[in-house]
PDB file of C-alpha atoms in Angstrom:
ATOM      1  CA  MET A   1     -53.594  75.950 -71.036  1.00  0.00           C
ATOM      2  CA  GLN A   2     -52.648  78.303 -73.838  1.00  0.00           C
ATOM      3  CA  GLN A   3     -49.288  78.253 -72.097  1.00  0.00           C
ATOM      4  CA  ALA A   4     -48.870  74.629 -73.193  1.00  0.00           C
ATOM      5  CA  ILE A   5     -49.710  75.478 -76.786  1.00  0.00           C
ATOM      6  CA  GLU A   6     -47.299  78.376 -76.755  1.00  0.00           C
ATOM      7  CA  ALA A   7     -44.657  76.183 -75.165  1.00  0.00           C
ATOM      8  CA  ILE A   8     -44.788  73.547 -77.894  1.00  0.00           C
ATOM      9  CA  SER A   9     -44.848  76.077 -80.722  1.00  0.00           C
ATOM     10  CA  ASP A  10     -41.061  76.430 -80.427  1.00  0.00           C
ATOM     11  CA  PRO A  11     -38.951  73.789 -82.240  1.00  0.00           C
ATOM     12  CA  ARG A  12     -36.202  73.823 -79.563  1.00  0.00           C
ATOM     13  CA  ARG A  13     -38.692  73.210 -76.809  1.00  0.00           C
ATOM     14  CA  ARG A  14     -40.145  70.298 -78.769  1.00  0.00           C
ATOM     15  CA  GLU A  15     -36.617  68.906 -79.040  1.00  0.00           C
ATOM     16  CA  ILE A  16     -36.146  69.273 -75.281  1.00  0.00           C
ATOM     17  CA  LEU A  17     -39.423  67.412 -74.707  1.00  0.00           C
ATOM     18  CA  ARG A  18     -38.126  64.563 -76.859  1.00  0.00           C
ATOM     19  CA  LEU A  19     -34.912  64.407 -74.838  1.00  0.00           C
ATOM     20  CA  VAL A  20     -36.635  64.172 -71.478  1.00  0.00           C
ATOM     21  CA  ARG A  21     -39.489  61.961 -72.619  1.00  0.00           C
ATOM     22  CA  ALA A  22     -37.828  58.630 -71.894  1.00  0.00           C
ATOM     23  CA  SER A  23     -35.391  59.622 -69.172  1.00  0.00           C
ATOM     24  CA  GLU A  24     -34.854  62.275 -66.544  1.00  0.00           C
ATOM     25  CA  LEU A  25     -31.915  64.524 -67.414  1.00  0.00           C
ATOM     26  CA  PRO A  26     -29.952  67.237 -65.621  1.00  0.00           C
ATOM     27  CA  ALA A  27     -30.134  70.731 -67.097  1.00  0.00           C
ATOM     28  CA  GLY A  28     -26.454  70.519 -68.063  1.00  0.00           C
ATOM     29  CA  ALA A  29     -26.988  67.432 -70.204  1.00  0.00           C
ATOM     30  CA  ILE A  30     -29.909  69.079 -71.938  1.00  0.00           C
ATOM     31  CA  ALA A  31     -27.889  72.223 -72.628  1.00  0.00           C
ATOM     32  CA  ALA A  32     -24.971  70.121 -73.935  1.00  0.00           C
ATOM     33  CA  HIS A  33     -27.287  68.700 -76.597  1.00  0.00           C
ATOM     34  CA  PHE A  34     -27.627  72.108 -78.231  1.00  0.00           C
ATOM     35  CA  ALA A  35     -24.384  73.400 -79.699  1.00  0.00           C
ATOM     36  CA  ASP A  36     -26.004  76.597 -80.957  1.00  0.00           C
ATOM     37  CA  VAL A  37     -28.053  77.593 -77.903  1.00  0.00           C
ATOM     38  CA  THR A  38     -26.681  79.319 -74.820  1.00  0.00           C
ATOM     39  CA  ARG A  39     -27.122  77.785 -71.385  1.00  0.00           C
ATOM     40  CA  PRO A  40     -29.340  80.674 -70.168  1.00  0.00           C
ATOM     41  CA  ALA A  41     -31.542  80.240 -73.252  1.00  0.00           C
ATOM     42  CA  VAL A  42     -31.938  76.525 -72.479  1.00  0.00           C
ATOM     43  CA  SER A  43     -32.788  77.391 -68.861  1.00  0.00           C
ATOM     44  CA  GLN A  44     -35.443  79.778 -70.126  1.00  0.00           C
ATOM     45  CA  HIS A  45     -36.910  77.082 -72.384  1.00  0.00           C
ATOM     46  CA  LEU A  46     -37.006  74.652 -69.439  1.00  0.00           C
ATOM     47  CA  ARG A  47     -38.725  77.248 -67.330  1.00  0.00           C
ATOM     48  CA  THR A  48     -41.350  77.852 -70.028  1.00  0.00           C
ATOM     49  CA  LEU A  49     -41.998  74.094 -70.301  1.00  0.00           C
ATOM     50  CA  ARG A  50     -42.224  73.741 -66.527  1.00  0.00           C
ATOM     51  CA  GLU A  51     -44.639  76.661 -66.182  1.00  0.00           C
ATOM     52  CA  ALA A  52     -46.790  75.112 -68.917  1.00  0.00           C
ATOM     53  CA  GLY A  53     -46.927  71.847 -66.967  1.00  0.00           C
ATOM     54  CA  LEU A  54     -45.115  69.888 -69.672  1.00  0.00           C
ATOM     55  CA  VAL A  55     -41.985  69.023 -67.688  1.00  0.00           C
ATOM     56  CA  VAL A  56     -41.371  68.325 -64.017  1.00  0.00           C
ATOM     57  CA  GLU A  57     -38.308  69.680 -62.212  1.00  0.00           C
ATOM     58  CA  ARG A  58     -36.633  67.816 -59.357  1.00  0.00           C
ATOM     59  CA  ARG A  59     -33.645  69.028 -57.324  1.00  0.00           C
ATOM     60  CA  GLU A  60     -30.888  66.697 -56.276  1.00  0.00           C
ATOM     61  CA  GLY A  61     -28.265  68.615 -54.296  1.00  0.00           C
ATOM     62  CA  THR A  62     -27.285  71.488 -56.560  1.00  0.00           C
ATOM     63  CA  ARG A  63     -28.462  69.723 -59.718  1.00  0.00           C
ATOM     64  CA  ARG A  64     -31.821  70.263 -61.326  1.00  0.00           C
ATOM     65  CA  LEU A  65     -33.292  67.270 -63.139  1.00  0.00           C
ATOM     66  CA  TYR A  66     -36.059  67.370 -65.695  1.00  0.00           C
ATOM     67  CA  ARG A  67     -38.479  64.826 -67.104  1.00  0.00           C
ATOM     68  CA  ALA A  68     -41.525  65.097 -69.328  1.00  0.00           C
ATOM     69  CA  ARG A  69     -45.006  65.306 -67.892  1.00  0.00           C
ATOM     70  CA  PRO A  70     -47.172  63.800 -70.657  1.00  0.00           C
ATOM     71  CA  ALA A  71     -50.362  64.397 -68.661  1.00  0.00           C
ATOM     72  CA  GLY A  72     -49.763  68.042 -69.513  1.00  0.00           C
ATOM     73  CA  LEU A  73     -50.621  67.224 -73.098  1.00  0.00           C
ATOM     74  CA  ALA A  74     -53.685  65.229 -72.088  1.00  0.00           C
ATOM     75  CA  ASP A  75     -54.866  68.376 -70.314  1.00  0.00           C
ATOM     76  CA  LEU A  76     -54.213  70.287 -73.527  1.00  0.00           C
ATOM     77  CA  ARG A  77     -56.413  67.925 -75.517  1.00  0.00           C
ATOM     78  CA  ALA A  78     -59.234  68.113 -72.980  1.00  0.00           C
ATOM     79  CA  TYR A  79     -58.956  71.889 -73.011  1.00  0.00           C
ATOM     80  CA  LEU A  80     -59.255  72.133 -76.800  1.00  0.00           C
ATOM     81  CA  ASP A  81     -62.121  69.636 -76.808  1.00  0.00           C
ATOM     82  CA  GLU A  82     -64.089  71.883 -74.484  1.00  0.00           C
ATOM     83  CA  LEU A  83     -63.007  75.069 -76.240  1.00  0.00           C
ATOM     84  CA  TRP A  84     -64.307  73.894 -79.626  1.00  0.00           C
ATOM     85  CA  ASP A  85     -67.617  72.738 -78.118  1.00  0.00           C
ATOM     86  CA  GLU A  86     -68.135  76.197 -76.664  1.00  0.00           C
ATOM     87  CA  ARG A  87     -66.972  78.120 -79.710  1.00  0.00           C
ATOM     88  CA  LEU A  88     -68.935  76.059 -82.243  1.00  0.00           C
ATOM     89  CA  GLU A  89     -72.092  76.567 -80.215  1.00  0.00           C
ATOM     90  CA  ALA A  90     -71.378  80.316 -80.384  1.00  0.00           C
ATOM     91  CA  LEU A  91     -70.817  79.974 -84.149  1.00  0.00           C
ATOM     92  CA  ARG A  92     -74.176  78.214 -84.545  1.00  0.00           C
ATOM     93  CA  GLU A  93     -75.987  81.009 -82.717  1.00  0.00           C
ATOM     94  CA  ALA A  94     -74.208  83.793 -84.622  1.00  0.00           C
ATOM     95  CA  ALA A  95     -74.688  82.165 -88.047  1.00  0.00           C
ATOM     96  CA  GLU A  96     -78.367  81.475 -87.405  1.00  0.00           C
ATOM     97  CA  VAL A  97     -78.944  85.109 -86.406  1.00  0.00           C
ATOM     98  CA  GLU A  98     -77.192  86.126 -89.634  1.00  0.00           C
ATOM     99  CA  GLU A  99     -79.276  83.714 -91.706  1.00  0.00           C
ATOM    100  CA  ARG A 100     -82.519  85.011 -90.243  1.00  0.00           C
ATOM    101  CA  SER A 101     -81.575  88.619 -90.950  1.00  0.00           C
ATOM    102  CA  ARG A 102     -80.528  87.706 -94.509  1.00  0.00           C
ATOM    103  CA  ASN A 103     -83.855  85.971 -95.065  1.00  0.00           C
ATOM    104  CA  ALA A 104     -85.717  88.958 -93.614  1.00  0.00           C
ATOM    105  CA  ARG A 105     -83.850  91.319 -95.945  1.00  0.00           C
ATOM    106  CA  ALA A 106     -84.634  89.059 -98.913  1.00  0.00           C
ATOM    107  CA  ARG A 107     -88.330  89.140 -98.013  1.00  0.00           C
ATOM    108  CA  ASP A 108     -88.320  92.919 -97.709  1.00  0.00           C
ATOM    109  CA  ASN A 109     -86.779  93.410-101.145  1.00  0.00           C
TER     110      ASN A 109
ATOM    111  CA  MET B   1     -35.160  60.597 -87.529  1.00  0.00           C
ATOM    112  CA  PRO B   2     -36.972  58.542 -84.900  1.00  0.00           C
ATOM    113  CA  GLU B   3     -39.371  55.915 -86.190  1.00  0.00           C
ATOM    114  CA  HIS B   4     -42.581  57.577 -87.265  1.00  0.00           C
ATOM    115  CA  VAL B   5     -45.710  56.016 -85.826  1.00  0.00           C
ATOM    116  CA  THR B   6     -48.962  57.895 -86.304  1.00  0.00           C
ATOM    117  CA  THR B   7     -50.711  57.378 -83.012  1.00  0.00           C
ATOM    118  CA  GLU B   8     -52.369  60.708 -82.492  1.00  0.00           C
ATOM    119  CA  GLN B   9     -56.075  60.993 -82.930  1.00  0.00           C
ATOM    120  CA  ASP B  10     -57.548  64.084 -84.466  1.00  0.00           C
ATOM    121  CA  LEU B  11     -60.117  65.992 -82.496  1.00  0.00           C
ATOM    122  CA  VAL B  12     -63.351  65.865 -84.527  1.00  0.00           C
ATOM    123  CA  LYS B  13     -66.361  68.096 -83.903  1.00  0.00           C
ATOM    124  CA  GLU B  14     -69.634  68.212 -85.811  1.00  0.00           C
ATOM    125  CA  ILE B  15     -72.448  70.690 -85.490  1.00  0.00           C
ATOM    126  CA  ARG B  16     -75.559  71.321 -87.559  1.00  0.00           C
ATOM    127  CA  ILE B  17     -76.426  74.947 -88.186  1.00  0.00           C
ATOM    128  CA  GLU B  18     -79.727  76.290 -89.480  1.00  0.00           C
ATOM    129  CA  ALA B  19     -78.039  78.489 -92.068  1.00  0.00           C
ATOM    130  CA  ARG B  20     -76.737  77.922 -95.574  1.00  0.00           C
ATOM    131  CA  PRO B  21     -73.020  77.273 -96.180  1.00  0.00           C
ATOM    132  CA  GLU B  22     -72.858  80.675 -97.938  1.00  0.00           C
ATOM    133  CA  THR B  23     -73.937  82.287 -94.675  1.00  0.00           C
ATOM    134  CA  VAL B  24     -71.679  80.199 -92.420  1.00  0.00           C
ATOM    135  CA  PHE B  25     -68.460  80.346 -94.443  1.00  0.00           C
ATOM    136  CA  PRO B  26     -67.661  84.069 -93.924  1.00  0.00           C
ATOM    137  CA  PHE B  27     -67.613  83.386 -90.171  1.00  0.00           C
ATOM    138  CA  PHE B  28     -64.227  81.764 -90.801  1.00  0.00           C
ATOM    139  CA  THR B  29     -62.778  84.400 -93.115  1.00  0.00           C
ATOM    140  CA  GLU B  30     -64.133  87.839 -92.179  1.00  0.00           C
ATOM    141  CA  PRO B  31     -62.732  89.611 -89.085  1.00  0.00           C
ATOM    142  CA  GLU B  32     -66.060  91.225 -88.269  1.00  0.00           C
ATOM    143  CA  LYS B  33     -67.681  87.778 -88.198  1.00  0.00           C
ATOM    144  CA  LEU B  34     -64.810  85.851 -86.592  1.00  0.00           C
ATOM    145  CA  THR B  35     -65.113  88.193 -83.614  1.00  0.00           C
ATOM    146  CA  ARG B  36     -68.747  87.183 -83.146  1.00  0.00           C
ATOM    147  CA  TRP B  37     -67.843  83.651 -82.070  1.00  0.00           C
ATOM    148  CA  LEU B  38     -64.157  82.790 -81.967  1.00  0.00           C
ATOM    149  CA  CYS B  39     -61.977  85.663 -80.866  1.00  0.00           C
ATOM    150  CA  VAL B  40     -61.952  89.320 -79.840  1.00  0.00           C
ATOM    151  CA  GLU B  41     -59.770  90.517 -82.719  1.00  0.00           C
ATOM    152  CA  ALA B  42     -58.800  89.006 -86.073  1.00  0.00           C
ATOM    153  CA  THR B  43     -56.398  89.949 -88.859  1.00  0.00           C
ATOM    154  CA  VAL B  44     -56.802  87.703 -91.871  1.00  0.00           C
ATOM    155  CA  ASP B  45     -55.807  87.329 -95.491  1.00  0.00           C
ATOM    156  CA  PRO B  46     -58.118  84.480 -96.489  1.00  0.00           C
ATOM    157  CA  ARG B  47     -56.235  82.698 -99.257  1.00  0.00           C
ATOM    158  CA  ALA B  48     -53.744  79.833 -99.250  1.00  0.00           C
ATOM    159  CA  GLY B  49     -50.570  81.160 -97.615  1.00  0.00           C
ATOM    160  CA  GLY B  50     -52.327  84.215 -96.181  1.00  0.00           C
ATOM    161  CA  ILE B  51     -52.075  85.123 -92.509  1.00  0.00           C
ATOM    162  CA  CYS B  52     -54.674  84.187 -89.916  1.00  0.00           C
ATOM    163  CA  LYS B  53     -54.019  86.063 -86.673  1.00  0.00           C
ATOM    164  CA  GLN B  54     -56.452  86.040 -83.806  1.00  0.00           C
ATOM    165  CA  ILE B  55     -56.547  87.416 -80.290  1.00  0.00           C
ATOM    166  CA  HIS B  56     -58.481  85.234 -77.870  1.00  0.00           C
ATOM    167  CA  ARG B  57     -59.757  86.130 -74.438  1.00  0.00           C
ATOM    168  CA  ASP B  58     -59.720  83.442 -71.767  1.00  0.00           C
ATOM    169  CA  HIS B  59     -62.425  83.068 -69.119  1.00  0.00           C
ATOM    170  CA  ASP B  60     -60.325  85.115 -66.694  1.00  0.00           C
ATOM    171  CA  GLY B  61     -59.883  87.934 -69.218  1.00  0.00           C
ATOM    172  CA  THR B  62     -56.296  87.125 -70.183  1.00  0.00           C
ATOM    173  CA  LEU B  63     -55.552  87.840 -73.847  1.00  0.00           C
ATOM    174  CA  TYR B  64     -53.740  85.263 -75.988  1.00  0.00           C
ATOM    175  CA  HIS B  65     -52.272  85.896 -79.393  1.00  0.00           C
ATOM    176  CA  LEU B  66     -52.726  83.175 -81.961  1.00  0.00           C
ATOM    177  CA  SER B  67     -50.758  83.281 -85.136  1.00  0.00           C
ATOM    178  CA  GLY B  68     -51.420  81.045 -88.103  1.00  0.00           C
ATOM    179  CA  GLN B  69     -51.737  80.762 -91.828  1.00  0.00           C
ATOM    180  CA  PHE B  70     -54.502  79.702 -94.155  1.00  0.00           C
ATOM    181  CA  LEU B  71     -53.646  76.495 -96.004  1.00  0.00           C
ATOM    182  CA  GLU B  72     -56.858  76.258 -98.034  1.00  0.00           C
ATOM    183  CA  VAL B  73     -59.783  78.604 -98.591  1.00  0.00           C
ATOM    184  CA  THR B  74     -62.546  77.201-100.833  1.00  0.00           C
ATOM    185  CA  PRO B  75     -65.793  79.116-100.273  1.00  0.00           C
ATOM    186  CA  PRO B  76     -68.259  77.949 -99.188  1.00  0.00           C
ATOM    187  CA  HIS B  77     -66.996  74.388 -98.697  1.00  0.00           C
ATOM    188  CA  ARG B  78     -63.679  74.187 -96.899  1.00  0.00           C
ATOM    189  CA  VAL B  79     -61.240  76.269 -94.913  1.00  0.00           C
ATOM    190  CA  VAL B  80     -57.992  75.033 -93.352  1.00  0.00           C
ATOM    191  CA  PHE B  81     -55.657  77.060 -91.156  1.00  0.00           C
ATOM    192  CA  THR B  82     -52.727  76.458 -88.827  1.00  0.00           C
ATOM    193  CA  TRP B  83     -53.309  77.007 -85.134  1.00  0.00           C
ATOM    194  CA  GLY B  84     -50.714  77.970 -82.564  1.00  0.00           C
ATOM    195  CA  TRP B  85     -50.426  80.587 -79.900  1.00  0.00           C
ATOM    196  CA  GLU B  86     -47.498  82.911 -79.565  1.00  0.00           C
ATOM    197  CA  LYS B  87     -46.447  85.329 -76.924  1.00  0.00           C
ATOM    198  CA  PRO B  88     -45.819  88.556 -78.781  1.00  0.00           C
ATOM    199  CA  GLU B  89     -42.941  89.437 -76.494  1.00  0.00           C
ATOM    200  CA  THR B  90     -41.094  86.192 -77.146  1.00  0.00           C
ATOM    201  CA  GLY B  91     -41.911  85.982 -80.848  1.00  0.00           C
ATOM    202  CA  THR B  92     -42.109  82.175 -80.870  1.00  0.00           C
ATOM    203  CA  PRO B  93     -42.786  80.759 -84.320  1.00  0.00           C
ATOM    204  CA  PRO B  94     -46.438  80.245 -85.222  1.00  0.00           C
ATOM    205  CA  GLY B  95     -48.116  77.125 -86.508  1.00  0.00           C
ATOM    206  CA  SER B  96     -48.221  73.982 -84.419  1.00  0.00           C
ATOM    207  CA  THR B  97     -51.519  72.284 -85.143  1.00  0.00           C
ATOM    208  CA  VAL B  98     -54.043  72.468 -88.005  1.00  0.00           C
ATOM    209  CA  VAL B  99     -57.773  73.207 -88.001  1.00  0.00           C
ATOM    210  CA  ASP B 100     -59.628  71.727 -90.995  1.00  0.00           C
ATOM    211  CA  VAL B 101     -63.241  72.849 -91.462  1.00  0.00           C
ATOM    212  CA  THR B 102     -65.685  71.348 -93.977  1.00  0.00           C
ATOM    213  CA  LEU B 103     -69.169  72.744 -94.676  1.00  0.00           C
ATOM    214  CA  GLU B 104     -71.754  70.452 -96.243  1.00  0.00           C
ATOM    215  CA  PRO B 105     -75.260  71.534 -97.266  1.00  0.00           C
ATOM    216  CA  ASP B 106     -77.849  69.667 -95.182  1.00  0.00           C
ATOM    217  CA  GLY B 107     -81.392  70.538 -96.223  1.00  0.00           C
ATOM    218  CA  GLU B 108     -81.851  74.232 -95.439  1.00  0.00           C
ATOM    219  CA  GLY B 109     -78.842  74.139 -93.145  1.00  0.00           C
ATOM    220  CA  THR B 110     -75.180  73.212 -92.975  1.00  0.00           C
ATOM    221  CA  LEU B 111     -73.304  70.382 -91.372  1.00  0.00           C
ATOM    222  CA  VAL B 112     -70.006  71.779 -90.075  1.00  0.00           C
ATOM    223  CA  THR B 113     -67.192  69.306 -89.432  1.00  0.00           C
ATOM    224  CA  LEU B 114     -64.162  70.693 -87.648  1.00  0.00           C
ATOM    225  CA  VAL B 115     -61.062  68.524 -87.355  1.00  0.00           C
ATOM    226  CA  HIS B 116     -58.207  69.723 -85.151  1.00  0.00           C
ATOM    227  CA  ARG B 117     -55.163  67.741 -86.259  1.00  0.00           C
ATOM    228  CA  GLY B 118     -51.942  67.057 -84.421  1.00  0.00           C
ATOM    229  CA  LEU B 119     -53.191  66.364 -80.905  1.00  0.00           C
ATOM    230  CA  PRO B 120     -52.316  63.361 -78.741  1.00  0.00           C
ATOM    231  CA  ASP B 121     -54.576  60.345 -78.516  1.00  0.00           C
ATOM    232  CA  THR B 122     -54.318  59.680 -74.824  1.00  0.00           C
ATOM    233  CA  GLU B 123     -57.282  57.323 -74.632  1.00  0.00           C
ATOM    234  CA  ARG B 124     -56.356  54.847 -77.318  1.00  0.00           C
ATOM    235  CA  ASP B 125     -52.611  54.637 -76.969  1.00  0.00           C
ATOM    236  CA  GLY B 126     -51.928  55.899 -73.508  1.00  0.00           C
ATOM    237  CA  TYR B 127     -49.925  58.996 -72.828  1.00  0.00           C
ATOM    238  CA  ASP B 128     -46.726  57.742 -74.312  1.00  0.00           C
ATOM    239  CA  GLY B 129     -48.015  56.944 -77.779  1.00  0.00           C
ATOM    240  CA  GLY B 130     -49.996  60.158 -78.001  1.00  0.00           C
ATOM    241  CA  TRP B 131     -47.042  62.100 -76.751  1.00  0.00           C
ATOM    242  CA  GLN B 132     -44.707  60.811 -79.415  1.00  0.00           C
ATOM    243  CA  GLY B 133     -47.380  61.135 -82.083  1.00  0.00           C
ATOM    244  CA  LEU B 134     -47.971  64.749 -81.190  1.00  0.00           C
ATOM    245  CA  LEU B 135     -44.298  65.616 -81.236  1.00  0.00           C
ATOM    246  CA  GLU B 136     -43.813  63.944 -84.609  1.00  0.00           C
ATOM    247  CA  LYS B 137     -46.817  65.760 -86.001  1.00  0.00           C
ATOM    248  CA  LEU B 138     -45.678  69.071 -84.589  1.00  0.00           C
ATOM    249  CA  ALA B 139     -42.263  68.622 -86.082  1.00  0.00           C
ATOM    250  CA  GLU B 140     -43.843  68.107 -89.505  1.00  0.00           C
ATOM    251  CA  LEU B 141     -46.116  71.097 -89.189  1.00  0.00           C
ATOM    252  CA  ALA B 142     -43.621  73.482 -87.682  1.00  0.00           C
ATOM    253  CA  PRO B 143     -42.297  76.216 -89.907  1.00  0.00           C
ATOM    254  CA  ARG B 144     -38.776  75.500 -91.119  1.00  0.00           C
ATOM    255  CA  SER B 145     -36.389  77.987 -89.609  1.00  0.00           C
TER     256      SER B 145
END
């Protein structure tokens, strides 16, 4: 799931997600949208998005077509929801241990 | 610019801790304490604009590098930092979502409210609305390059 967070941390990949959100597009059309990015770089971005589950690739003859997979972001939200529950519980335990040892030190002094 | 519609819903978590805010706060700003609950390694400069780097370990042992920045540090009440993972080998820009933590005294303890901003609201608006909302939010939060 961290893959999805990493994937959307790049501005170009967010732009690609916007492009393929409403319609399925061939890789060539996506690459043509970026004047300042090489075709291999766009392919790499698409691969990163696909591996993160944020876009779906479909082959049609020799063409590769891409569209967004919004459920990928729903997964991301569910993941973070669970992560924070776990981590905050760990925070509670650690902070309460710290508080008890602070109080014990205060009593000893 | 596409039309901006705020449809994302922030992730909100609350937990009550039997410890004073003064005890809880350093767990967000000191590496030695961050590694007791959040991550396995932390490099921080806890002031507005200072770095907030963390290395997290997933359940399967995989390490993930998180790179962010503190936006606000007001001990012992509030700490806000950006949250985004980066692969060190690809050097993708940090900062994609924001974690906003508020500590309120509650008797002998502290009520911690953690708000993770910039995530899609898939339940209220369906995938599409949350999707667009997230992308808009991310675009705002992303570092200008």
